[in-house]
Amino acid sequence: MNSLWTVKLSLFINYFLFAMLLNSVGTVIFQVQNSFAVGETAASVIEAYKDLSIALTSFLIGSFITKIGYKRSMLFSLLLISACCLLIPYIPGFWSIKLLFAVTGFCFALVKVSTFACIALFAEKRQEHASFMNFLEAIFMVGVLSGYFLFSFYVDNDDPGNLVWLNVYFLLSGLALMAFFLLLVSPLDESKIDAEHEQSKSIKEDFWGMLTLCAKPLVTVFVVSIFLYVLVEQSIMSWLPTFNSRVLNMSASLSIQMASMLAAATAIGRLCAGFALQRVSWYLLLNACLFAAAGLVLLAMPMAASHDGSLVESWSAAPVAAFVFPLIGLCLAPIYPAVNSLILSSLPLKMHAAMAGLIVVFSALGGTTGSILTGKLFEVVGGREAFYFSLIPIVGLVACLYLFRTKVEAQGSPQGLSTES
């Protein structure tokens, strides 16, 4: 039991660390403009370095990561990101920041694929699997929330261009090193994976197996679901500060601070879902969440329209819409980990790494697409109207969940996560 808890704790720390690194992109884009005299367009490419490295690594590595070993992959990632973070304060520059995010994306892809695949080694029942997945994703959102405050602590408000903000990477390097040693001493039995994978002939066959997964009806419905979910989540998360500033007329600092409420709501939602999924049908719970999310959009946007346009500089003066809309995080929170758990629980262990690779790829594509589309809508129709368009993928998700449940029930649910409605 003790060894199992060290493995779980290591996975939690890994996710907490990479949540802060990956979701610091907004803060870093702002800081490189101040510190390195980089224009807005040039600074925006940092997002691409992160997302593309995640997608490419997941697609190329996910098919044969079982040959490398999950534990080895995670240990390598933690050591590499620790070294990279340690070097950043000594080699300040825009090029080094871009390199950092490329390395971060590469390492996170290895960690996420390995984590998703190895959960089945200690969570054999679907209910247990779904519950742990929700706790893991909740820790990720806690990391996102913590990152807002951690990075802001190192920024010099009197001289925003001061490179002192890079010192935050010393702390992150230390955290990565701690996670490395914790995982190093934690026994992770991968023999079940090795036994199922003995029939694999080559890496090429494994890679082809990953591609053919996409042709399975269950997997096809799943990847569309993941794409739509992340499209909704990332479009709101990336553009909520801009919405607060342009539509609700908040000051810049308050716009960022109040956007952190979305991360907090998502973390709480996933923690609660971790318990709820042990007792409630996943299909009923996720549909209720989607209808509630749509309801919040329809409730909050008219509230935003009624704001009188006066400048808002404090939490106490913020309009009600600023508090209501971030609650959508509570509603969207259970969907991603629950459907991930269902698809992984429906596949044999030897396919988990390849499936986890597809999860990360389509998550990255959905996030990038959502952010770009919402940005264009903000420019063309305005912020309030842009968020109304989130209702389209939400409706698409309701349809996908129905098809997904049909496919899961047709395949059978031997591991115990209830599909009864």
CSV table of C-alpha atoms in Angstrom, one decimal:
chain,number,residue,atom,x,y,z
A,1,MET,CA,0.0,0.0,0.0
A,2,ASN,CA,2.8,2.4,0.9
A,3,SER,CA,4.6,1.8,-2.5
A,4,LEU,CA,1.3,2.4,-4.3
A,5,TRP,CA,0.8,5.7,-2.6
A,6,THR,CA,4.3,6.8,-3.6
A,7,VAL,CA,3.5,6.1,-7.2
A,8,LYS,CA,0.2,8.0,-6.9
A,9,LEU,CA,1.9,10.9,-5.2
A,10,SER,CA,4.6,11.1,-7.9
A,11,LEU,CA,1.9,11.2,-10.6
A,12,PHE,CA,0.1,14.0,-8.7
A,13,ILE,CA,3.4,16.0,-8.4
A,14,ASN,CA,4.2,15.5,-12.1
A,15,TYR,CA,0.8,16.8,-13.1
A,16,PHE,CA,1.0,19.7,-10.6
A,17,LEU,CA,4.4,20.7,-12.0
A,18,PHE,CA,3.5,20.6,-15.7
A,19,ALA,CA,0.2,22.4,-15.1
A,20,MET,CA,2.2,25.4,-13.8
A,21,LEU,CA,4.7,25.2,-16.7
A,22,LEU,CA,2.2,24.7,-19.5
A,23,ASN,CA,-0.4,27.2,-18.3
A,24,SER,CA,2.2,30.0,-17.6
A,25,VAL,CA,2.2,30.7,-21.3
A,26,GLY,CA,-0.1,33.8,-20.9
A,27,THR,CA,2.2,35.2,-18.2
A,28,VAL,CA,5.3,34.4,-20.2
A,29,ILE,CA,4.0,36.0,-23.4
A,30,PHE,CA,3.4,39.1,-21.4
A,31,GLN,CA,6.8,39.1,-19.7
A,32,VAL,CA,8.9,38.4,-22.8
A,33,GLN,CA,7.4,41.6,-24.4
A,34,ASN,CA,8.6,43.5,-21.3
A,35,SER,CA,12.0,41.8,-20.8
A,36,PHE,CA,13.1,41.1,-24.4
A,37,ALA,CA,11.3,43.9,-26.4
A,38,VAL,CA,9.4,41.2,-28.4
A,39,GLY,CA,6.2,42.3,-30.3
A,40,GLU,CA,2.8,40.7,-29.6
A,41,THR,CA,2.8,38.7,-32.8
A,42,ALA,CA,6.2,37.3,-32.3
A,43,ALA,CA,5.5,36.5,-28.6
A,44,SER,CA,2.3,34.6,-29.5
A,45,VAL,CA,4.4,31.8,-31.2
A,46,ILE,CA,5.3,30.5,-27.7
A,47,GLU,CA,1.8,28.8,-27.7
A,48,ALA,CA,2.7,27.0,-30.9
A,49,TYR,CA,6.0,25.7,-29.5
A,50,LYS,CA,4.1,24.2,-26.6
A,51,ASP,CA,1.1,22.7,-28.4
A,52,LEU,CA,2.9,21.4,-31.5
A,53,SER,CA,5.6,19.7,-29.5
A,54,ILE,CA,2.9,18.0,-27.4
A,55,ALA,CA,1.0,16.8,-30.4
A,56,LEU,CA,4.0,15.6,-32.4
A,57,THR,CA,5.6,13.8,-29.5
A,58,SER,CA,2.4,12.1,-28.5
A,59,PHE,CA,1.7,10.9,-32.0
A,60,LEU,CA,5.2,9.6,-32.6
A,61,ILE,CA,6.0,8.2,-29.1
A,62,GLY,CA,2.6,7.0,-28.0
A,63,SER,CA,2.6,4.0,-30.3
A,64,PHE,CA,5.7,2.4,-28.9
A,65,ILE,CA,6.3,3.9,-25.5
A,66,THR,CA,5.7,0.4,-24.0
A,67,LYS,CA,9.0,-0.6,-25.4
A,68,ILE,CA,10.7,2.3,-23.6
A,69,GLY,CA,8.9,1.7,-20.3
A,70,TYR,CA,6.5,4.1,-18.6
A,71,LYS,CA,8.7,4.7,-15.6
A,72,ARG,CA,11.8,5.3,-17.7
A,73,SER,CA,9.9,7.8,-19.9
A,74,MET,CA,8.7,9.8,-16.9
A,75,LEU,CA,12.1,9.8,-15.2
A,76,PHE,CA,13.8,11.0,-18.3
A,77,SER,CA,11.2,13.8,-18.7
A,78,LEU,CA,11.5,15.0,-15.1
A,79,LEU,CA,15.3,15.1,-15.3
A,80,LEU,CA,15.3,16.9,-18.7
A,81,ILE,CA,12.7,19.6,-17.6
A,82,SER,CA,14.6,20.0,-14.3
A,83,ALA,CA,17.8,20.7,-16.1
A,84,CYS,CA,16.1,23.0,-18.6
A,85,CYS,CA,14.4,25.1,-15.9
A,86,LEU,CA,17.7,25.4,-14.0
A,87,LEU,CA,19.4,26.8,-17.0
A,88,ILE,CA,16.8,29.4,-18.0
A,89,PRO,CA,17.8,32.1,-15.5
A,90,TYR,CA,21.5,31.8,-16.7
A,91,ILE,CA,20.7,32.1,-20.4
A,92,PRO,CA,17.8,34.7,-20.6
A,93,GLY,CA,16.5,35.4,-24.0
A,94,PHE,CA,13.4,34.9,-26.2
A,95,TRP,CA,15.1,31.9,-28.0
A,96,SER,CA,15.6,30.1,-24.6
A,97,ILE,CA,12.0,30.7,-23.6
A,98,LYS,CA,10.8,29.2,-26.9
A,99,LEU,CA,13.2,26.2,-26.3
A,100,LEU,CA,11.8,25.8,-22.8
A,101,PHE,CA,8.2,25.5,-24.0
A,102,ALA,CA,9.2,23.1,-26.8
A,103,VAL,CA,11.0,20.9,-24.2
A,104,THR,CA,8.1,21.3,-21.8
A,105,GLY,CA,5.6,20.1,-24.4
A,106,PHE,CA,7.9,17.2,-25.3
A,107,CYS,CA,8.3,16.2,-21.6
A,108,PHE,CA,4.6,16.6,-20.8
A,109,ALA,CA,3.6,14.4,-23.7
A,110,LEU,CA,5.8,11.6,-22.4
A,111,VAL,CA,4.5,12.1,-18.9
A,112,LYS,CA,0.9,12.3,-19.9
A,113,VAL,CA,1.0,9.3,-22.2
A,114,SER,CA,2.9,7.2,-19.6
A,115,THR,CA,0.5,8.3,-16.8
A,116,PHE,CA,-2.7,7.6,-18.7
A,117,ALA,CA,-1.4,4.2,-19.7
A,118,CYS,CA,0.0,3.1,-16.3
A,119,ILE,CA,-3.1,4.0,-14.3
A,120,ALA,CA,-4.6,0.7,-15.3
A,121,LEU,CA,-1.7,-1.1,-13.5
A,122,PHE,CA,-3.2,-0.1,-10.1
A,123,ALA,CA,-6.8,0.8,-10.9
A,124,GLU,CA,-8.3,-2.2,-12.5
A,125,LYS,CA,-12.0,-1.4,-12.1
A,126,ARG,CA,-13.6,1.3,-14.3
A,127,GLN,CA,-15.1,3.1,-11.3
A,128,GLU,CA,-11.7,3.2,-9.6
A,129,HIS,CA,-10.0,4.3,-12.9
A,130,ALA,CA,-12.5,7.1,-13.5
A,131,SER,CA,-12.2,8.3,-9.9
A,132,PHE,CA,-8.4,8.4,-9.9
A,133,MET,CA,-8.4,10.2,-13.3
A,134,ASN,CA,-10.7,12.9,-11.9
A,135,PHE,CA,-8.4,13.4,-8.9
A,136,LEU,CA,-5.4,13.6,-11.2
A,137,GLU,CA,-7.1,16.2,-13.5
A,138,ALA,CA,-8.2,18.1,-10.4
A,139,ILE,CA,-4.5,18.3,-9.2
A,140,PHE,CA,-3.7,19.6,-12.7
A,141,MET,CA,-6.2,22.4,-12.3
A,142,VAL,CA,-4.9,23.2,-8.8
A,143,GLY,CA,-1.4,23.5,-10.4
A,144,VAL,CA,-2.9,25.9,-13.0
A,145,LEU,CA,-4.4,28.0,-10.3
A,146,SER,CA,-1.2,28.0,-8.2
A,147,GLY,CA,0.8,29.0,-11.3
A,148,TYR,CA,-1.1,32.4,-11.6
A,149,PHE,CA,0.0,33.3,-8.1
A,150,LEU,CA,3.5,31.8,-8.2
A,151,PHE,CA,4.6,33.6,-11.3
A,152,SER,CA,3.0,36.9,-10.2
A,153,PHE,CA,5.0,36.7,-6.9
A,154,TYR,CA,8.3,36.8,-8.9
A,155,VAL,CA,7.3,39.7,-11.2
A,156,ASP,CA,8.6,43.2,-10.3
A,157,ASN,CA,5.7,45.5,-10.6
A,158,ASP,CA,7.9,48.6,-10.5
A,159,ASP,CA,10.0,47.3,-13.4
A,160,PRO,CA,8.1,44.6,-15.3
A,161,GLY,CA,11.1,44.1,-17.6
A,162,ASN,CA,13.3,43.0,-14.7
A,163,LEU,CA,14.6,39.5,-15.3
A,164,VAL,CA,14.1,38.6,-11.7
A,165,TRP,CA,10.9,36.8,-12.8
A,166,LEU,CA,13.1,34.0,-14.3
A,167,ASN,CA,14.1,33.0,-10.8
A,168,VAL,CA,10.7,31.1,-10.6
A,169,TYR,CA,12.4,28.4,-12.7
A,170,PHE,CA,14.8,27.6,-9.9
A,171,LEU,CA,11.8,26.5,-7.8
A,172,LEU,CA,10.2,24.6,-10.6
A,173,SER,CA,13.5,22.8,-11.3
A,174,GLY,CA,13.6,21.7,-7.7
A,175,LEU,CA,10.1,20.5,-7.8
A,176,ALA,CA,10.9,18.4,-10.9
A,177,LEU,CA,13.9,16.9,-9.2
A,178,MET,CA,11.9,16.0,-6.1
A,179,ALA,CA,9.3,14.2,-8.3
A,180,PHE,CA,12.2,12.4,-10.1
A,181,PHE,CA,13.6,10.9,-6.9
A,182,LEU,CA,10.1,10.0,-5.6
A,183,LEU,CA,9.3,8.1,-8.8
A,184,LEU,CA,12.8,6.6,-8.8
A,185,VAL,CA,12.2,4.9,-5.4
A,186,SER,CA,8.6,3.9,-6.2
A,187,PRO,CA,8.2,0.3,-7.5
A,188,LEU,CA,6.0,0.3,-10.6
A,189,ASP,CA,5.2,-3.2,-11.9
A,190,GLU,CA,5.0,-3.1,-15.7
A,191,SER,CA,5.0,-6.8,-16.1
A,192,LYS,CA,1.4,-7.0,-17.2
A,193,ILE,CA,2.1,-4.5,-20.0
A,194,ASP,CA,5.2,-6.5,-21.0
A,195,ALA,CA,3.3,-9.8,-21.1
A,196,GLU,CA,0.5,-8.4,-23.3
A,197,HIS,CA,3.1,-6.7,-25.6
A,198,GLU,CA,5.2,-9.8,-26.3
A,199,GLN,CA,3.4,-10.4,-29.5
A,200,SER,CA,4.3,-7.0,-31.0
A,201,LYS,CA,6.7,-7.5,-33.9
A,202,SER,CA,8.2,-4.0,-34.3
A,203,ILE,CA,7.8,-0.3,-33.6
A,204,LYS,CA,6.5,0.1,-37.1
A,205,GLU,CA,3.6,-2.3,-36.4
A,206,ASP,CA,2.9,-0.6,-33.1
A,207,PHE,CA,2.8,2.8,-34.9
A,208,TRP,CA,0.4,1.4,-37.5
A,209,GLY,CA,-1.7,0.0,-34.7
A,210,MET,CA,-2.1,3.5,-33.3
A,211,LEU,CA,-3.3,4.8,-36.6
A,212,THR,CA,-5.7,1.9,-37.1
A,213,LEU,CA,-7.2,2.7,-33.7
A,214,CYS,CA,-8.7,5.8,-35.2
A,215,ALA,CA,-10.8,3.6,-37.6
A,216,LYS,CA,-12.6,1.9,-34.7
A,217,PRO,CA,-16.1,3.4,-34.3
A,218,LEU,CA,-15.7,3.7,-30.5
A,219,VAL,CA,-12.4,5.5,-30.9
A,220,THR,CA,-13.7,7.7,-33.7
A,221,VAL,CA,-16.6,8.9,-31.5
A,222,PHE,CA,-14.2,9.3,-28.6
A,223,VAL,CA,-11.6,11.5,-30.4
A,224,VAL,CA,-14.4,13.8,-31.7
A,225,SER,CA,-15.7,14.1,-28.1
A,226,ILE,CA,-12.2,15.0,-26.8
A,227,PHE,CA,-11.6,17.5,-29.6
A,228,LEU,CA,-14.9,19.3,-28.9
A,229,TYR,CA,-14.4,19.3,-25.2
A,230,VAL,CA,-11.0,20.8,-25.3
A,231,LEU,CA,-12.1,23.3,-28.0
A,232,VAL,CA,-14.8,24.6,-25.5
A,233,GLU,CA,-12.5,24.5,-22.4
A,234,GLN,CA,-9.5,26.2,-24.0
A,235,SER,CA,-11.5,28.8,-25.9
A,236,ILE,CA,-13.0,30.0,-22.6
A,237,MET,CA,-9.8,29.6,-20.6
A,238,SER,CA,-7.6,31.5,-23.1
A,239,TRP,CA,-10.1,34.3,-23.7
A,240,LEU,CA,-11.7,34.9,-20.4
A,241,PRO,CA,-9.2,37.6,-19.3
A,242,THR,CA,-9.9,39.4,-22.6
A,243,PHE,CA,-13.6,39.0,-22.1
A,244,ASN,CA,-13.3,40.5,-18.6
A,245,SER,CA,-11.3,43.4,-19.9
A,246,ARG,CA,-13.2,44.3,-23.1
A,247,VAL,CA,-16.8,43.3,-22.3
A,248,LEU,CA,-16.8,43.9,-18.5
A,249,ASN,CA,-14.3,46.7,-18.6
A,250,MET,CA,-12.1,45.5,-15.8
A,251,SER,CA,-8.5,46.7,-15.2
A,252,ALA,CA,-5.8,44.5,-16.6
A,253,SER,CA,-4.7,43.0,-13.3
A,254,LEU,CA,-8.2,42.3,-12.2
A,255,SER,CA,-9.1,40.7,-15.5
A,256,ILE,CA,-6.3,38.1,-15.0
A,257,GLN,CA,-7.0,37.6,-11.3
A,258,MET,CA,-10.7,36.9,-11.9
A,259,ALA,CA,-10.0,34.6,-14.7
A,260,SER,CA,-8.3,32.3,-12.2
A,261,MET,CA,-11.8,31.6,-10.8
A,262,LEU,CA,-12.3,29.3,-13.9
A,263,ALA,CA,-9.3,27.2,-12.9
A,264,ALA,CA,-10.5,27.0,-9.3
A,265,ALA,CA,-14.0,26.0,-10.4
A,266,THR,CA,-12.6,23.3,-12.6
A,267,ALA,CA,-10.4,21.9,-9.9
A,268,ILE,CA,-13.3,21.8,-7.4
A,269,GLY,CA,-15.5,20.2,-10.1
A,270,ARG,CA,-13.0,17.4,-10.8
A,271,LEU,CA,-12.5,16.7,-7.1
A,272,CYS,CA,-16.3,16.4,-6.6
A,273,ALA,CA,-16.6,14.3,-9.7
A,274,GLY,CA,-14.0,11.9,-8.4
A,275,PHE,CA,-16.5,11.0,-5.6
A,276,ALA,CA,-19.7,11.4,-7.7
A,277,LEU,CA,-18.5,8.9,-10.3
A,278,GLN,CA,-18.2,6.2,-7.7
A,279,ARG,CA,-22.0,6.5,-7.1
A,280,VAL,CA,-23.7,8.0,-10.2
A,281,SER,CA,-24.0,6.8,-13.8
A,282,TRP,CA,-21.3,8.6,-15.8
A,283,TYR,CA,-23.8,9.2,-18.6
A,284,LEU,CA,-26.3,11.0,-16.4
A,285,LEU,CA,-23.7,13.0,-14.7
A,286,LEU,CA,-21.9,14.2,-17.8
A,287,ASN,CA,-25.2,15.1,-19.6
A,288,ALA,CA,-26.4,17.1,-16.5
A,289,CYS,CA,-23.0,18.9,-16.6
A,290,LEU,CA,-23.3,19.8,-20.3
A,291,PHE,CA,-26.9,21.2,-19.9
A,292,ALA,CA,-25.8,23.2,-16.8
A,293,ALA,CA,-22.8,24.6,-18.8
A,294,ALA,CA,-25.1,25.7,-21.6
A,295,GLY,CA,-27.4,27.2,-19.1
A,296,LEU,CA,-24.6,29.3,-17.6
A,297,VAL,CA,-23.7,30.6,-21.0
A,298,LEU,CA,-27.3,31.7,-21.6
A,299,LEU,CA,-27.5,33.2,-18.1
A,300,ALA,CA,-24.1,35.0,-17.9
A,301,MET,CA,-24.0,36.6,-21.4
A,302,PRO,CA,-27.1,38.7,-21.0
A,303,MET,CA,-25.8,39.7,-17.5
A,304,ALA,CA,-22.6,40.9,-19.2
A,305,ALA,CA,-24.6,42.9,-21.7
A,306,SER,CA,-26.3,44.7,-18.9
A,307,HIS,CA,-23.0,46.1,-17.4
A,308,ASP,CA,-23.0,49.9,-17.5
A,309,GLY,CA,-19.5,50.1,-18.9
A,310,SER,CA,-17.9,51.7,-15.9
A,311,LEU,CA,-14.3,50.8,-15.1
A,312,VAL,CA,-14.0,48.0,-12.6
A,313,GLU,CA,-10.9,47.9,-10.4
A,314,SER,CA,-11.8,45.7,-7.5
A,315,TRP,CA,-13.4,42.4,-6.8
A,316,SER,CA,-16.2,44.0,-4.8
A,317,ALA,CA,-17.1,46.2,-7.7
A,318,ALA,CA,-17.1,43.4,-10.3
A,319,PRO,CA,-20.4,42.7,-12.1
A,320,VAL,CA,-22.3,39.5,-11.3
A,321,ALA,CA,-21.5,38.0,-14.7
A,322,ALA,CA,-17.8,38.0,-13.7
A,323,PHE,CA,-18.6,35.5,-10.9
A,324,VAL,CA,-21.3,33.5,-12.7
A,325,PHE,CA,-19.5,32.7,-16.0
A,326,PRO,CA,-16.4,31.0,-14.5
A,327,LEU,CA,-18.7,28.5,-12.7
A,328,ILE,CA,-18.8,26.8,-16.1
A,329,GLY,CA,-15.6,25.2,-15.0
A,330,LEU,CA,-17.6,23.2,-12.4
A,331,CYS,CA,-19.8,21.9,-15.1
A,332,LEU,CA,-17.2,21.0,-17.7
A,333,ALA,CA,-14.7,19.6,-15.2
A,334,PRO,CA,-15.9,15.9,-15.1
A,335,ILE,CA,-16.2,15.4,-18.8
A,336,TYR,CA,-12.5,15.1,-19.9
A,337,PRO,CA,-11.2,12.6,-17.3
A,338,ALA,CA,-14.4,10.5,-17.4
A,339,VAL,CA,-14.5,9.9,-21.1
A,340,ASN,CA,-10.7,9.3,-21.1
A,341,SER,CA,-11.1,6.7,-18.4
A,342,LEU,CA,-14.0,5.0,-20.2
A,343,ILE,CA,-12.0,4.6,-23.5
A,344,LEU,CA,-8.9,3.3,-21.7
A,345,SER,CA,-11.0,0.9,-19.6
A,346,SER,CA,-12.6,-0.4,-22.8
A,347,LEU,CA,-9.2,-1.3,-24.4
A,348,PRO,CA,-6.6,-4.0,-23.6
A,349,LEU,CA,-3.6,-2.8,-21.7
A,350,LYS,CA,-1.2,-3.1,-24.7
A,351,MET,CA,-3.3,-0.4,-26.5
A,352,HIS,CA,-3.4,2.1,-23.6
A,353,ALA,CA,-0.1,3.9,-24.6
A,354,ALA,CA,-1.3,4.3,-28.2
A,355,MET,CA,-4.7,5.5,-27.1
A,356,ALA,CA,-3.1,7.9,-24.6
A,357,GLY,CA,-1.1,9.2,-27.5
A,358,LEU,CA,-4.3,9.9,-29.5
A,359,ILE,CA,-5.8,11.6,-26.4
A,360,VAL,CA,-3.0,14.0,-26.2
A,361,VAL,CA,-2.9,14.7,-29.9
A,362,PHE,CA,-6.6,15.5,-30.2
A,363,SER,CA,-6.5,17.5,-27.0
A,364,ALA,CA,-3.7,19.7,-28.4
A,365,LEU,CA,-5.6,20.1,-31.8
A,366,GLY,CA,-8.8,21.0,-30.0
A,367,GLY,CA,-7.1,23.5,-27.8
A,368,THR,CA,-5.3,25.2,-30.6
A,369,THR,CA,-8.5,25.3,-32.8
A,370,GLY,CA,-10.6,26.6,-30.0
A,371,SER,CA,-8.2,29.4,-29.2
A,372,ILE,CA,-7.8,30.5,-32.8
A,373,LEU,CA,-11.6,30.4,-33.6
A,374,THR,CA,-12.5,32.3,-30.5
A,375,GLY,CA,-9.9,34.9,-31.1
A,376,LYS,CA,-11.3,35.4,-34.6
A,377,LEU,CA,-14.8,35.6,-33.3
A,378,PHE,CA,-13.7,38.2,-30.7
A,379,GLU,CA,-12.4,40.3,-33.6
A,380,VAL,CA,-15.4,39.9,-35.9
A,381,VAL,CA,-18.5,39.8,-33.6
A,382,GLY,CA,-17.2,40.8,-30.2
A,383,GLY,CA,-16.5,38.9,-26.9
A,384,ARG,CA,-20.0,38.4,-25.7
A,385,GLU,CA,-21.3,37.0,-29.0
A,386,ALA,CA,-18.1,34.9,-29.3
A,387,PHE,CA,-18.9,32.9,-26.2
A,388,TYR,CA,-22.4,32.2,-27.4
A,389,PHE,CA,-20.8,30.1,-30.1
A,390,SER,CA,-19.5,27.7,-27.4
A,391,LEU,CA,-23.1,26.4,-27.4
A,392,ILE,CA,-22.4,24.7,-30.7
A,393,PRO,CA,-19.7,22.3,-29.6
A,394,ILE,CA,-21.6,21.7,-26.3
A,395,VAL,CA,-24.6,20.4,-28.3
A,396,GLY,CA,-22.1,18.4,-30.3
A,397,LEU,CA,-20.8,16.8,-27.1
A,398,VAL,CA,-24.3,15.8,-26.0
A,399,ALA,CA,-24.7,13.9,-29.3
A,400,CYS,CA,-21.2,12.4,-29.0
A,401,LEU,CA,-21.9,11.1,-25.5
A,402,TYR,CA,-25.0,9.4,-26.7
A,403,LEU,CA,-23.1,7.6,-29.5
A,404,PHE,CA,-20.2,6.9,-27.1
A,405,ARG,CA,-22.5,5.2,-24.5
A,406,THR,CA,-24.0,3.1,-27.3
A,407,LYS,CA,-20.6,1.9,-28.5
A,408,VAL,CA,-19.4,1.2,-24.9
A,409,GLU,CA,-22.5,-0.8,-24.1
A,410,ALA,CA,-22.3,-2.7,-27.4
A,411,GLN,CA,-18.7,-3.6,-26.5
A,412,GLY,CA,-19.6,-4.4,-22.9
A,413,SER,CA,-18.5,-2.9,-19.6
A,414,PRO,CA,-16.7,-5.7,-17.7
A,415,GLN,CA,-14.7,-3.6,-15.4
A,416,GLY,CA,-17.6,-2.1,-13.4
A,417,LEU,CA,-18.2,1.6,-14.3
A,418,SER,CA,-21.9,1.8,-14.5
A,419,THR,CA,-23.5,2.7,-17.8
A,420,GLU,CA,-27.0,2.5,-16.6
A,421,SER,CA,-29.1,5.6,-16.9
